[in-house]
Amino acid sequence: MAYIEPAPIKDKENPLESMMERFNIAAEKLGLSDEVYNVLKNPAKQVIVSLPITMDSGKIQVFEGIRVIHSNILGPAKGGIRFAPDVHLDEVRALAAWMTWKCAVVDIPYGGGKGGVRCNPREMSAGEIERLMRAYTLSMIDVFGPDKDIPAPDMGTGPREMAWLMDEYSKAHGTTVNAVVTGKPLVLGGSLGRTEATGRGVMVSALAAMEKLKINPFQATCAVQGFGNVGSWASTLLEERGLKIVAVSDISGAYHNSNGINIQDAIAYRDSNNGTLEGFTGAEKLSDPMELLELDVDVLVPAAVEDVITIKNVEKVKAKLIVEGANGPTSARADNIINDKGIMAVPDILANAGGVTVSYFEWVQNRLGYKWTAERVNRRSDRIMKEAFNNVYKASIKYDVPMRIAAYIVAIDKVAKTYTYRGGY
Ligand code: NAD
């Protein structure tokens, strides 16, 4: 289960406000009309439900469940369900919009959505979580649907919860509907290649960017923050492509070895050590884990939490290329300095979109009633990621803007044009 402690927002910029700032810059560059701007800014649908659950103690506790569909202009909404103590409507609204831009930038036929339940899954039993997931699903029975809104895991939820969602939705419809949700276990119609998909997309984007920057992967060094799903897969695949991974980090600290860290050893150590790198001897532990972001490397991959490259440390970042595995790792105020320093930043909505791309493939396979090989999944997602990178790169040249703004331009332009063709009332 992917669960990350909510990052402290104190003294930091709000990553979701950061996102809106970039949206506004891109909208202005595109010359978006006020009418279309307002359509794209406001969520299409917001549902809030009350979920009374009998806890193991026998007491009834009421949880708040939220689902926001930001846009269904390009197709059914797509986006994860977050189980976390700080779930809030404003945040879910912004995350739903983020999904709209992410799907549009990789050109998959989805709108954006997001859901959440305010709860602390770490303090709940499996039975309590199951009852909550099933109650949430039933409350959203008219919202979800393979042609309407297709949820997926997010913080605090994983394949187990998606299996319960699929089962509850299927029971209510009297037939198995596996295309209603992605991120399912393989036996329930999950896709091969989904686990590594986000890290793989990070690798594809990094290599595409290195080609533009004329950085030879076999002579390049790289630091990766976060050693969970995205970070460890990105490290593995970048190492396979010739990069020397000189630093990795997780919640236990940052580990540095200028001769290169053996990533398979680090993964084996993590897996045998309760999921953390604490005590890893293949590298030296840095006294301050944030130093990882300031190392003199060619490529920096923030793949842990949001808001880590900010006005406070951006001046010290030495990488030539930043590839954002995490969502929102760079604050909007840090953007200008990154650009002034001539660093290329491949933004989250592009760099980590390999995950939603393979989720889309999961839905396609479920609807076909067919299973693709891992090779086919990887080949098609690599092609989509490479094309998306090239489209954004072209837009960055055409509009003379950094890659981040270019990604928003590509996404907003696509949704705005589709909206204009479809028309309103
Ligand atoms: P995960 O829970 O598997 O791993 C998170 C990792 O970050 C862990 O190694 C954890 O120890 C580490 N970490 C937490 N706080 C840290 C800190 N302050 N400093 C350094 N390391 C820290 O999560 P994940 O699925 O790998 O997701 C990572 C990021 O990527 C998140 O921002 C997530 O939203 C984003 N993302 C994930 C996917 C996906 O498919 N998993 C897709 C798109 C975006």
Tab-separated table of C-alpha atoms and ligand atoms in Angstrom:
chain	number	residue	atom	x	y	z
A	1	MET	CA	0.000	0.000	0.000
A	2	ALA	CA	1.421	3.379	-0.943
A	3	TYR	CA	0.982	5.556	2.104
A	4	ILE	CA	2.975	8.692	2.626
A	5	GLU	CA	2.752	10.856	5.702
A	6	PRO	CA	1.280	14.193	4.598
A	7	ALA	CA	4.146	16.626	4.006
A	8	PRO	CA	4.257	19.556	6.394
A	9	ILE	CA	2.863	22.586	4.585
A	10	LYS	CA	4.114	25.003	7.263
A	11	ASP	CA	6.580	27.608	5.961
A	12	LYS	CA	6.191	26.206	2.482
A	13	GLU	CA	4.319	27.151	-0.624
A	14	ASN	CA	1.115	25.244	-1.220
A	15	PRO	CA	1.861	22.887	-4.168
A	16	LEU	CA	-1.683	23.153	-5.408
A	17	GLU	CA	-1.514	26.930	-5.526
A	18	SER	CA	1.781	26.436	-7.331
A	19	MET	CA	-0.082	24.384	-9.917
A	20	MET	CA	-2.722	27.100	-10.442
A	21	GLU	CA	0.020	29.683	-10.917
A	22	ARG	CA	1.468	27.652	-13.774
A	23	PHE	CA	-2.008	27.064	-15.208
A	24	ASN	CA	-2.583	30.812	-15.247
A	25	ILE	CA	0.721	31.524	-17.016
A	26	ALA	CA	-0.005	28.870	-19.648
A	27	ALA	CA	-3.578	30.110	-20.156
A	28	GLU	CA	-2.267	33.622	-20.742
A	29	LYS	CA	0.400	32.450	-23.188
A	30	LEU	CA	-2.279	30.566	-25.094
A	31	GLY	CA	-4.570	33.589	-25.100
A	32	LEU	CA	-7.389	31.522	-23.597
A	33	SER	CA	-10.673	33.427	-23.519
A	34	ASP	CA	-12.180	34.245	-20.116
A	35	GLU	CA	-15.148	32.005	-20.939
A	36	VAL	CA	-13.047	28.914	-21.643
A	37	TYR	CA	-10.737	29.765	-18.737
A	38	ASN	CA	-13.719	29.650	-16.380
A	39	VAL	CA	-14.943	26.350	-17.834
A	40	LEU	CA	-11.522	24.761	-17.329
A	41	LYS	CA	-10.980	26.232	-13.890
A	42	ASN	CA	-14.171	24.974	-12.286
A	43	PRO	CA	-14.815	21.313	-11.502
A	44	ALA	CA	-17.641	19.649	-13.426
A	45	LYS	CA	-18.977	17.723	-10.431
A	46	GLN	CA	-18.303	17.521	-6.687
A	47	VAL	CA	-19.881	14.901	-4.461
A	48	ILE	CA	-19.543	14.723	-0.685
A	49	VAL	CA	-20.950	11.787	1.240
A	50	SER	CA	-21.239	10.735	4.844
A	51	LEU	CA	-20.077	7.200	5.550
A	52	PRO	CA	-21.179	5.688	8.889
A	53	ILE	CA	-18.978	2.649	9.597
A	54	THR	CA	-19.231	0.157	12.441
A	55	MET	CA	-15.723	-0.010	13.859
A	56	ASP	CA	-14.265	-3.163	15.405
A	57	SER	CA	-15.097	-1.732	18.828
A	58	GLY	CA	-18.801	-1.850	17.893
A	59	LYS	CA	-19.010	1.966	17.834
A	60	ILE	CA	-20.257	3.787	14.732
A	61	GLN	CA	-17.857	6.359	13.288
A	62	VAL	CA	-18.856	8.726	10.501
A	63	PHE	CA	-16.290	9.448	7.755
A	64	GLU	CA	-16.468	12.068	5.021
A	65	GLY	CA	-15.999	10.817	1.463
A	66	ILE	CA	-15.341	13.110	-1.499
A	67	ARG	CA	-15.229	12.620	-5.252
A	68	VAL	CA	-14.534	15.457	-7.643
A	69	ILE	CA	-14.742	15.236	-11.404
A	70	HIS	CA	-12.800	18.210	-12.642
A	71	SER	CA	-13.395	17.546	-16.321
A	72	ASN	CA	-14.990	14.982	-18.587
A	73	ILE	CA	-14.357	16.918	-21.769
A	74	LEU	CA	-11.795	14.465	-23.200
A	75	GLY	CA	-13.535	11.366	-21.845
A	76	PRO	CA	-14.441	9.662	-18.562
A	77	ALA	CA	-12.760	11.084	-15.491
A	78	LYS	CA	-9.663	9.291	-14.205
A	79	GLY	CA	-7.984	9.680	-10.852
A	80	GLY	CA	-7.048	8.046	-7.589
A	81	ILE	CA	-8.720	7.667	-4.221
A	82	ARG	CA	-6.766	8.935	-1.237
A	83	PHE	CA	-7.299	7.661	2.304
A	84	ALA	CA	-5.558	10.187	4.547
A	85	PRO	CA	-6.270	12.222	7.680
A	86	ASP	CA	-5.996	15.588	5.924
A	87	VAL	CA	-8.267	14.965	2.917
A	88	HIS	CA	-10.044	18.214	2.130
A	89	LEU	CA	-12.379	19.321	-0.668
A	90	ASP	CA	-10.053	22.106	-1.899
A	91	GLU	CA	-7.163	19.709	-2.159
A	92	VAL	CA	-9.223	17.046	-3.952
A	93	ARG	CA	-10.476	19.685	-6.408
A	94	ALA	CA	-6.935	20.718	-7.245
A	95	LEU	CA	-5.710	17.130	-7.547
A	96	ALA	CA	-8.613	16.372	-9.895
A	97	ALA	CA	-7.580	19.281	-12.128
A	98	TRP	CA	-4.011	18.018	-12.042
A	99	MET	CA	-5.283	14.712	-13.463
A	100	THR	CA	-7.057	16.526	-16.306
A	101	TRP	CA	-3.781	18.125	-17.394
A	102	LYS	CA	-1.785	14.938	-16.914
A	103	CYS	CA	-4.118	12.847	-19.086
A	104	ALA	CA	-4.274	15.577	-21.732
A	105	VAL	CA	-0.507	15.995	-21.920
A	106	VAL	CA	-0.002	12.307	-22.751
A	107	ASP	CA	-3.035	12.397	-25.036
A	108	ILE	CA	-5.119	9.637	-23.474
A	109	PRO	CA	-8.915	9.953	-23.763
A	110	TYR	CA	-9.670	10.796	-20.159
A	111	GLY	CA	-10.774	13.743	-18.109
A	112	GLY	CA	-9.571	14.267	-14.565
A	113	GLY	CA	-11.001	13.228	-11.216
A	114	LYS	CA	-9.905	12.543	-7.676
A	115	GLY	CA	-11.447	11.147	-4.537
A	116	GLY	CA	-10.675	10.856	-0.914
A	117	VAL	CA	-11.886	9.772	2.474
A	118	ARG	CA	-10.705	11.590	5.582
A	119	CYS	CA	-9.409	8.753	7.757
A	120	ASN	CA	-6.170	7.317	9.058
A	121	PRO	CA	-5.763	3.882	7.463
A	122	ARG	CA	-2.684	3.246	9.612
A	123	GLU	CA	-4.892	3.178	12.668
A	124	MET	CA	-7.631	1.035	11.120
A	125	SER	CA	-7.973	-2.725	10.810
A	126	ALA	CA	-8.263	-4.401	7.402
A	127	GLY	CA	-11.944	-5.069	8.159
A	128	GLU	CA	-12.628	-1.405	8.959
A	129	ILE	CA	-10.867	-0.276	5.786
A	130	GLU	CA	-12.839	-2.806	3.734
A	131	ARG	CA	-16.174	-1.620	5.142
A	132	LEU	CA	-15.173	1.995	4.485
A	133	MET	CA	-14.112	1.248	0.901
A	134	ARG	CA	-17.302	-0.655	0.164
A	135	ALA	CA	-19.486	2.056	1.721
A	136	TYR	CA	-17.649	4.743	-0.254
A	137	THR	CA	-18.115	2.746	-3.478
A	138	LEU	CA	-21.829	2.250	-2.914
A	139	SER	CA	-22.272	5.950	-2.120
A	140	MET	CA	-20.559	6.778	-5.424
A	141	ILE	CA	-22.355	4.101	-7.443
A	142	ASP	CA	-23.885	6.682	-9.802
A	143	VAL	CA	-20.638	8.625	-10.098
A	144	PHE	CA	-18.247	5.779	-10.942
A	145	GLY	CA	-18.489	3.773	-14.147
A	146	PRO	CA	-16.198	2.571	-16.956
A	147	ASP	CA	-17.617	5.296	-19.208
A	148	LYS	CA	-18.015	7.952	-16.521
A	149	ASP	CA	-15.363	7.975	-13.841
A	150	ILE	CA	-12.613	5.391	-13.305
A	151	PRO	CA	-10.861	5.515	-9.932
A	152	ALA	CA	-7.411	4.164	-9.059
A	153	PRO	CA	-5.183	3.925	-5.979
A	154	ASP	CA	-3.561	6.957	-4.387
A	155	MET	CA	-1.972	7.581	-0.968
A	156	GLY	CA	-3.295	5.120	1.578
A	157	THR	CA	-4.960	2.812	-0.937
A	158	GLY	CA	-3.649	0.060	-3.200
A	159	PRO	CA	-4.666	-3.020	-5.216
A	160	ARG	CA	-6.495	-4.536	-2.224
A	161	GLU	CA	-8.846	-1.546	-1.925
A	162	MET	CA	-9.376	-1.445	-5.700
A	163	ALA	CA	-10.414	-5.131	-5.584
A	164	TRP	CA	-13.050	-4.274	-2.953
A	165	LEU	CA	-14.242	-1.330	-5.063
A	166	MET	CA	-14.546	-3.520	-8.166
A	167	ASP	CA	-16.386	-6.192	-6.227
A	168	GLU	CA	-18.859	-3.775	-4.626
A	169	TYR	CA	-19.539	-2.007	-7.926
A	170	SER	CA	-19.946	-5.372	-9.696
A	171	LYS	CA	-22.372	-6.672	-7.058
A	172	ALA	CA	-24.531	-3.574	-7.418
A	173	HIS	CA	-24.666	-4.126	-11.192
A	174	GLY	CA	-25.173	-7.894	-11.061
A	175	THR	CA	-22.185	-8.544	-13.310
A	176	THR	CA	-18.412	-8.324	-13.152
A	177	VAL	CA	-17.301	-4.851	-14.227
A	178	ASN	CA	-13.524	-4.814	-13.943
A	179	ALA	CA	-13.085	-1.737	-16.162
A	180	VAL	CA	-14.615	0.479	-13.447
A	181	VAL	CA	-11.298	0.803	-11.631
A	182	THR	CA	-7.587	0.443	-12.384
A	183	GLY	CA	-4.645	-0.527	-10.215
A	184	LYS	CA	-6.320	-3.875	-9.482
A	185	PRO	CA	-4.415	-7.044	-8.580
A	186	LEU	CA	-3.300	-8.915	-11.718
A	187	VAL	CA	-5.776	-11.778	-11.202
A	188	LEU	CA	-8.692	-9.314	-11.257
A	189	GLY	CA	-7.638	-7.739	-14.542
A	190	GLY	CA	-4.719	-5.576	-13.448
A	191	SER	CA	-2.164	-4.884	-16.168
A	192	LEU	CA	1.316	-6.286	-16.478
A	193	GLY	CA	3.787	-3.435	-16.356
A	194	ARG	CA	1.672	-1.223	-14.065
A	195	THR	CA	3.962	-1.548	-11.033
A	196	GLU	CA	6.984	-0.180	-12.860
A	197	ALA	CA	5.043	2.120	-15.217
A	198	THR	CA	5.645	5.441	-13.457
A	199	GLY	CA	9.368	4.810	-12.900
A	200	ARG	CA	9.625	3.632	-16.486
A	201	GLY	CA	8.029	6.848	-17.758
A	202	VAL	CA	10.499	8.808	-15.636
A	203	MET	CA	13.323	6.894	-17.324
A	204	VAL	CA	11.920	7.508	-20.826
A	205	SER	CA	11.476	11.243	-20.127
A	206	ALA	CA	14.946	11.484	-18.605
A	207	LEU	CA	16.582	9.843	-21.620
A	208	ALA	CA	14.603	12.007	-24.053
A	209	ALA	CA	15.672	15.135	-22.170
A	210	MET	CA	19.299	13.983	-21.980
A	211	GLU	CA	19.294	13.564	-25.734
A	212	LYS	CA	18.213	17.201	-26.130
A	213	LEU	CA	20.795	18.367	-23.593
A	214	LYS	CA	23.468	16.181	-25.202
A	215	ILE	CA	24.198	14.342	-21.955
A	216	ASN	CA	25.615	10.870	-22.572
A	217	PRO	CA	23.773	8.446	-20.227
A	218	PHE	CA	26.919	6.325	-19.909
A	219	GLN	CA	28.817	9.293	-18.477
A	220	ALA	CA	25.966	10.732	-16.436
A	221	THR	CA	25.396	10.718	-12.688
A	222	CYS	CA	22.021	10.775	-11.014
A	223	ALA	CA	20.487	11.278	-7.558
A	224	VAL	CA	17.029	9.959	-6.705
A	225	GLN	CA	14.974	11.197	-3.761
A	226	GLY	CA	12.476	8.580	-2.547
A	227	PHE	CA	13.003	4.850	-2.832
A	228	GLY	CA	9.427	3.596	-2.985
A	229	ASN	CA	7.615	2.465	-6.106
A	230	VAL	CA	8.581	5.385	-8.366
A	231	GLY	CA	12.076	6.061	-7.021
A	232	SER	CA	13.304	2.474	-6.951
A	233	TRP	CA	11.948	1.670	-10.416
A	234	ALA	CA	13.326	4.891	-11.889
A	235	SER	CA	16.721	4.077	-10.295
A	236	THR	CA	16.683	0.508	-11.605
A	237	LEU	CA	15.790	1.498	-15.158
A	238	LEU	CA	18.139	4.492	-15.314
A	239	GLU	CA	20.973	2.341	-13.996
A	240	GLU	CA	20.134	-0.219	-16.695
A	241	ARG	CA	20.435	2.552	-19.297
A	242	GLY	CA	23.964	3.404	-18.165
A	243	LEU	CA	23.532	6.173	-15.565
A	244	LYS	CA	25.505	6.010	-12.362
A	245	ILE	CA	23.096	6.418	-9.441
A	246	VAL	CA	25.261	8.126	-6.842
A	247	ALA	CA	22.576	8.858	-4.240
A	248	VAL	CA	19.184	7.554	-3.146
A	249	SER	CA	17.051	8.431	-0.152
A	250	ASP	CA	13.942	7.500	1.719
A	251	ILE	CA	12.229	8.463	4.933
A	252	SER	CA	15.224	7.057	6.901
A	253	GLY	CA	17.780	9.372	5.253
A	254	ALA	CA	19.922	9.900	2.147
A	255	TYR	CA	22.728	7.589	1.048
A	256	HIS	CA	25.624	8.667	-1.166
A	257	ASN	CA	28.357	6.763	-2.985
A	258	SER	CA	30.307	8.634	-5.645
A	259	ASN	CA	31.312	5.305	-7.240
A	260	GLY	CA	27.664	4.467	-7.805
A	261	ILE	CA	25.132	2.583	-5.702
A	262	ASN	CA	24.218	-0.942	-6.738
A	263	ILE	CA	20.464	-0.451	-7.042
A	264	GLN	CA	19.529	-4.125	-6.951
A	265	ASP	CA	21.492	-4.462	-3.680
A	266	ALA	CA	19.713	-1.419	-2.278
A	267	ILE	CA	16.286	-2.821	-3.243
A	268	ALA	CA	17.128	-6.232	-1.764
A	269	TYR	CA	18.295	-4.518	1.430
A	270	ARG	CA	15.137	-2.361	1.628
A	271	ASP	CA	12.885	-5.379	1.090
A	272	SER	CA	14.611	-7.321	3.853
A	273	ASN	CA	14.598	-4.339	6.221
A	274	ASN	CA	10.936	-3.415	6.748
A	275	GLY	CA	10.881	-1.353	3.553
A	276	THR	CA	13.543	1.223	4.502
A	277	LEU	CA	17.205	1.827	3.666
A	278	GLU	CA	18.119	2.478	7.318
A	279	GLY	CA	21.507	0.828	7.920
A	280	PHE	CA	22.309	0.314	4.204
A	281	THR	CA	26.064	-0.145	3.917
A	282	GLY	CA	26.461	0.231	0.137
A	283	ALA	CA	26.734	4.013	0.557
A	284	GLU	CA	27.443	6.670	3.151
A	285	LYS	CA	24.582	8.286	4.982
A	286	LEU	CA	24.472	12.063	4.469
A	287	SER	CA	24.161	14.133	7.637
A	288	ASP	CA	21.240	16.084	6.147
A	289	PRO	CA	18.971	14.154	3.723
A	290	MET	CA	18.129	17.389	1.880
A	291	GLU	CA	21.792	17.512	0.735
A	292	LEU	CA	20.830	14.932	-1.888
A	293	LEU	CA	19.027	17.661	-3.802
A	294	GLU	CA	22.180	19.784	-3.870
A	295	LEU	CA	24.633	17.155	-5.121
A	296	ASP	CA	26.705	17.887	-8.197
A	297	VAL	CA	24.950	15.401	-10.495
A	298	ASP	CA	23.692	15.544	-14.078
A	299	VAL	CA	20.195	14.293	-13.323
A	300	LEU	CA	18.062	14.799	-10.223
A	301	VAL	CA	14.883	12.756	-9.766
A	302	PRO	CA	12.672	13.920	-6.896
A	303	ALA	CA	10.364	10.906	-6.414
A	304	ALA	CA	9.175	11.167	-2.820
A	305	VAL	CA	6.900	13.993	-1.711
A	306	GLU	CA	5.780	17.433	-2.839
A	307	ASP	CA	7.431	20.774	-2.295
A	308	VAL	CA	11.062	19.782	-1.771
A	309	ILE	CA	12.738	22.146	-4.245
A	310	THR	CA	11.751	25.552	-2.968
A	311	ILE	CA	13.012	29.080	-2.750
A	312	LYS	CA	15.066	27.944	0.271
A	313	ASN	CA	17.327	25.465	-1.536
A	314	VAL	CA	16.894	26.015	-5.272
A	315	GLU	CA	19.979	28.231	-5.537
A	316	LYS	CA	22.064	25.262	-4.391
A	317	VAL	CA	20.678	22.769	-6.915
A	318	LYS	CA	23.493	21.783	-9.291
A	319	ALA	CA	21.835	19.205	-11.536
A	320	LYS	CA	21.505	20.009	-15.246
A	321	LEU	CA	18.253	18.137	-15.501
A	322	ILE	CA	15.404	17.593	-13.032
A	323	VAL	CA	12.876	14.878	-13.831
A	324	GLU	CA	9.878	15.037	-11.516
A	325	GLY	CA	8.777	11.557	-10.459
A	326	ALA	CA	6.778	12.945	-7.529
A	327	ASN	CA	3.758	15.189	-7.885
A	328	GLY	CA	4.541	18.839	-7.157
A	329	PRO	CA	8.142	18.525	-5.914
A	330	THR	CA	9.046	22.043	-7.137
A	331	SER	CA	7.373	25.193	-5.876
A	332	ALA	CA	6.275	27.846	-8.361
A	333	ARG	CA	8.640	30.405	-6.853
A	334	ALA	CA	11.577	28.036	-7.367
A	335	ASP	CA	10.650	27.657	-11.057
A	336	ASN	CA	12.023	31.031	-12.103
A	337	ILE	CA	15.369	30.344	-10.485
A	338	ILE	CA	15.562	26.914	-12.098
A	339	ASN	CA	14.988	28.578	-15.449
A	340	ASP	CA	17.494	31.353	-14.756
A	341	LYS	CA	20.092	28.747	-13.887
A	342	GLY	CA	19.479	27.028	-17.240
A	343	ILE	CA	18.299	23.786	-15.637
A	344	MET	CA	15.768	21.793	-17.631
A	345	ALA	CA	12.888	20.546	-15.462
A	346	VAL	CA	10.677	17.844	-16.964
A	347	PRO	CA	7.467	18.541	-15.029
A	348	ASP	CA	5.446	16.037	-13.016
A	349	ILE	CA	2.403	16.114	-15.317
A	350	LEU	CA	4.656	14.797	-18.078
A	351	ALA	CA	7.437	12.875	-16.310
A	352	ASN	CA	5.235	10.761	-14.029
A	353	ALA	CA	2.378	10.207	-16.493
A	354	GLY	CA	3.612	6.685	-17.322
A	355	GLY	CA	1.463	5.464	-14.432
A	356	VAL	CA	-1.827	6.827	-15.725
A	357	THR	CA	-0.875	5.705	-19.237
A	358	VAL	CA	-0.610	2.074	-18.159
A	359	SER	CA	-3.783	2.491	-16.076
A	360	TYR	CA	-5.420	3.486	-19.333
A	361	PHE	CA	-4.019	0.288	-20.890
A	362	GLU	CA	-5.504	-1.691	-17.994
A	363	TRP	CA	-8.933	-0.212	-18.790
A	364	VAL	CA	-8.453	-0.884	-22.536
A	365	GLN	CA	-7.543	-4.541	-21.824
A	366	ASN	CA	-10.520	-4.959	-19.466
A	367	ARG	CA	-12.860	-3.604	-22.117
A	368	LEU	CA	-11.326	-5.867	-24.760
A	369	GLY	CA	-11.525	-8.840	-22.402
A	370	TYR	CA	-7.909	-9.522	-23.306
A	371	LYS	CA	-4.484	-9.445	-21.676
A	372	TRP	CA	-1.416	-7.857	-23.209
A	373	THR	CA	2.133	-9.043	-22.609
A	374	ALA	CA	4.433	-6.864	-20.514
A	375	GLU	CA	6.464	-6.281	-23.654
A	376	ARG	CA	3.450	-4.814	-25.474
A	377	VAL	CA	2.505	-2.636	-22.501
A	378	ASN	CA	6.047	-1.279	-22.186
A	379	ARG	CA	6.478	-0.664	-25.904
A	380	ARG	CA	3.213	1.269	-26.157
A	381	SER	CA	3.746	3.293	-23.001
A	382	ASP	CA	7.317	4.156	-24.048
A	383	ARG	CA	5.959	5.411	-27.375
A	384	ILE	CA	3.289	7.547	-25.696
A	385	MET	CA	5.795	9.019	-23.236
A	386	LYS	CA	8.305	9.777	-25.966
A	387	GLU	CA	5.646	11.439	-28.159
A	388	ALA	CA	4.367	13.469	-25.216
A	389	PHE	CA	7.898	14.601	-24.401
A	390	ASN	CA	8.474	15.671	-28.007
A	391	ASN	CA	5.159	17.566	-28.161
A	392	VAL	CA	5.993	19.447	-24.988
A	393	TYR	CA	9.524	20.137	-26.177
A	394	LYS	CA	8.164	21.546	-29.467
A	395	ALA	CA	5.712	23.745	-27.552
A	396	SER	CA	8.529	25.003	-25.318
A	397	ILE	CA	10.344	26.199	-28.437
A	398	LYS	CA	7.255	27.569	-30.174
A	399	TYR	CA	6.128	29.611	-27.156
A	400	ASP	CA	9.629	30.204	-25.825
A	401	VAL	CA	8.731	28.886	-22.382
A	402	PRO	CA	10.215	26.292	-20.004
A	403	MET	CA	9.094	22.659	-20.272
A	404	ARG	CA	6.692	23.014	-17.348
A	405	ILE	CA	4.686	25.836	-18.869
A	406	ALA	CA	4.898	24.081	-22.243
A	407	ALA	CA	3.306	20.952	-20.719
A	408	TYR	CA	0.424	23.021	-19.372
A	409	ILE	CA	0.088	24.749	-22.742
A	410	VAL	CA	-0.154	21.397	-24.580
A	411	ALA	CA	-2.708	20.096	-22.071
A	412	ILE	CA	-4.870	23.213	-21.793
A	413	ASP	CA	-4.854	23.723	-25.556
A	414	LYS	CA	-6.097	20.174	-26.109
A	415	VAL	CA	-8.908	20.401	-23.558
A	416	ALA	CA	-9.896	23.914	-24.668
A	417	LYS	CA	-10.063	22.916	-28.356
A	418	THR	CA	-12.089	19.796	-27.539
A	419	TYR	CA	-14.469	21.864	-25.437
A	420	THR	CA	-14.885	24.388	-28.230
A	421	TYR	CA	-15.689	21.629	-30.764
A	422	ARG	CA	-18.111	19.906	-28.417
A	423	GLY	CA	-19.775	23.172	-27.448
A	424	GLY	CA	-21.798	24.111	-24.380
A	425	TYR	CA	-25.373	25.205	-23.827
B	1	NAD	P1	5.807	5.163	-2.122
B	1	NAD	O1	5.030	5.303	-0.866
B	1	NAD	O2	5.967	3.849	-2.771
B	1	NAD	O3	7.309	5.726	-1.865
B	1	NAD	C1	7.588	6.968	-1.305
B	1	NAD	C2	9.060	6.985	-0.932
B	1	NAD	O4	9.429	8.285	-0.485
B	1	NAD	C3	9.423	6.039	0.198
B	1	NAD	O5	10.700	5.479	-0.073
B	1	NAD	C4	9.512	6.960	1.411
B	1	NAD	O6	10.351	6.438	2.431
B	1	NAD	C5	10.103	8.167	0.751
B	1	NAD	N1	9.941	9.420	1.474
B	1	NAD	C6	8.868	9.894	2.154
B	1	NAD	N2	9.145	11.104	2.655
B	1	NAD	C7	10.412	11.392	2.278
B	1	NAD	C8	11.246	12.505	2.475
B	1	NAD	N3	10.832	13.571	3.158
B	1	NAD	N4	12.495	12.475	1.925
B	1	NAD	C9	12.921	11.417	1.213
B	1	NAD	N5	12.166	10.335	0.997
B	1	NAD	C10	10.921	10.333	1.514
B	1	NAD	O7	5.190	6.241	-3.128
B	1	NAD	P2	5.312	6.277	-4.715
B	1	NAD	O8	4.159	5.551	-5.288
B	1	NAD	O9	6.690	5.913	-5.119
B	1	NAD	O10	5.056	7.827	-4.988
B	1	NAD	C11	6.084	8.791	-4.863
B	1	NAD	C12	5.641	10.100	-5.499
B	1	NAD	O11	5.319	9.855	-6.864
B	1	NAD	C13	4.388	10.741	-4.899
B	1	NAD	O12	4.497	12.139	-5.039
B	1	NAD	C14	3.283	10.250	-5.802
B	1	NAD	O13	2.160	11.110	-5.785
B	1	NAD	C15	3.986	10.291	-7.132
B	1	NAD	N6	3.382	9.450	-8.163
B	1	NAD	C16	3.291	8.098	-8.004
B	1	NAD	C17	2.732	7.329	-9.013
B	1	NAD	C18	2.675	5.830	-8.910
B	1	NAD	O14	2.289	5.201	-9.903
B	1	NAD	N7	3.053	5.226	-7.812
B	1	NAD	C19	2.248	7.946	-10.177
B	1	NAD	C20	2.364	9.328	-10.318
B	1	NAD	C21	2.945	10.071	-9.302
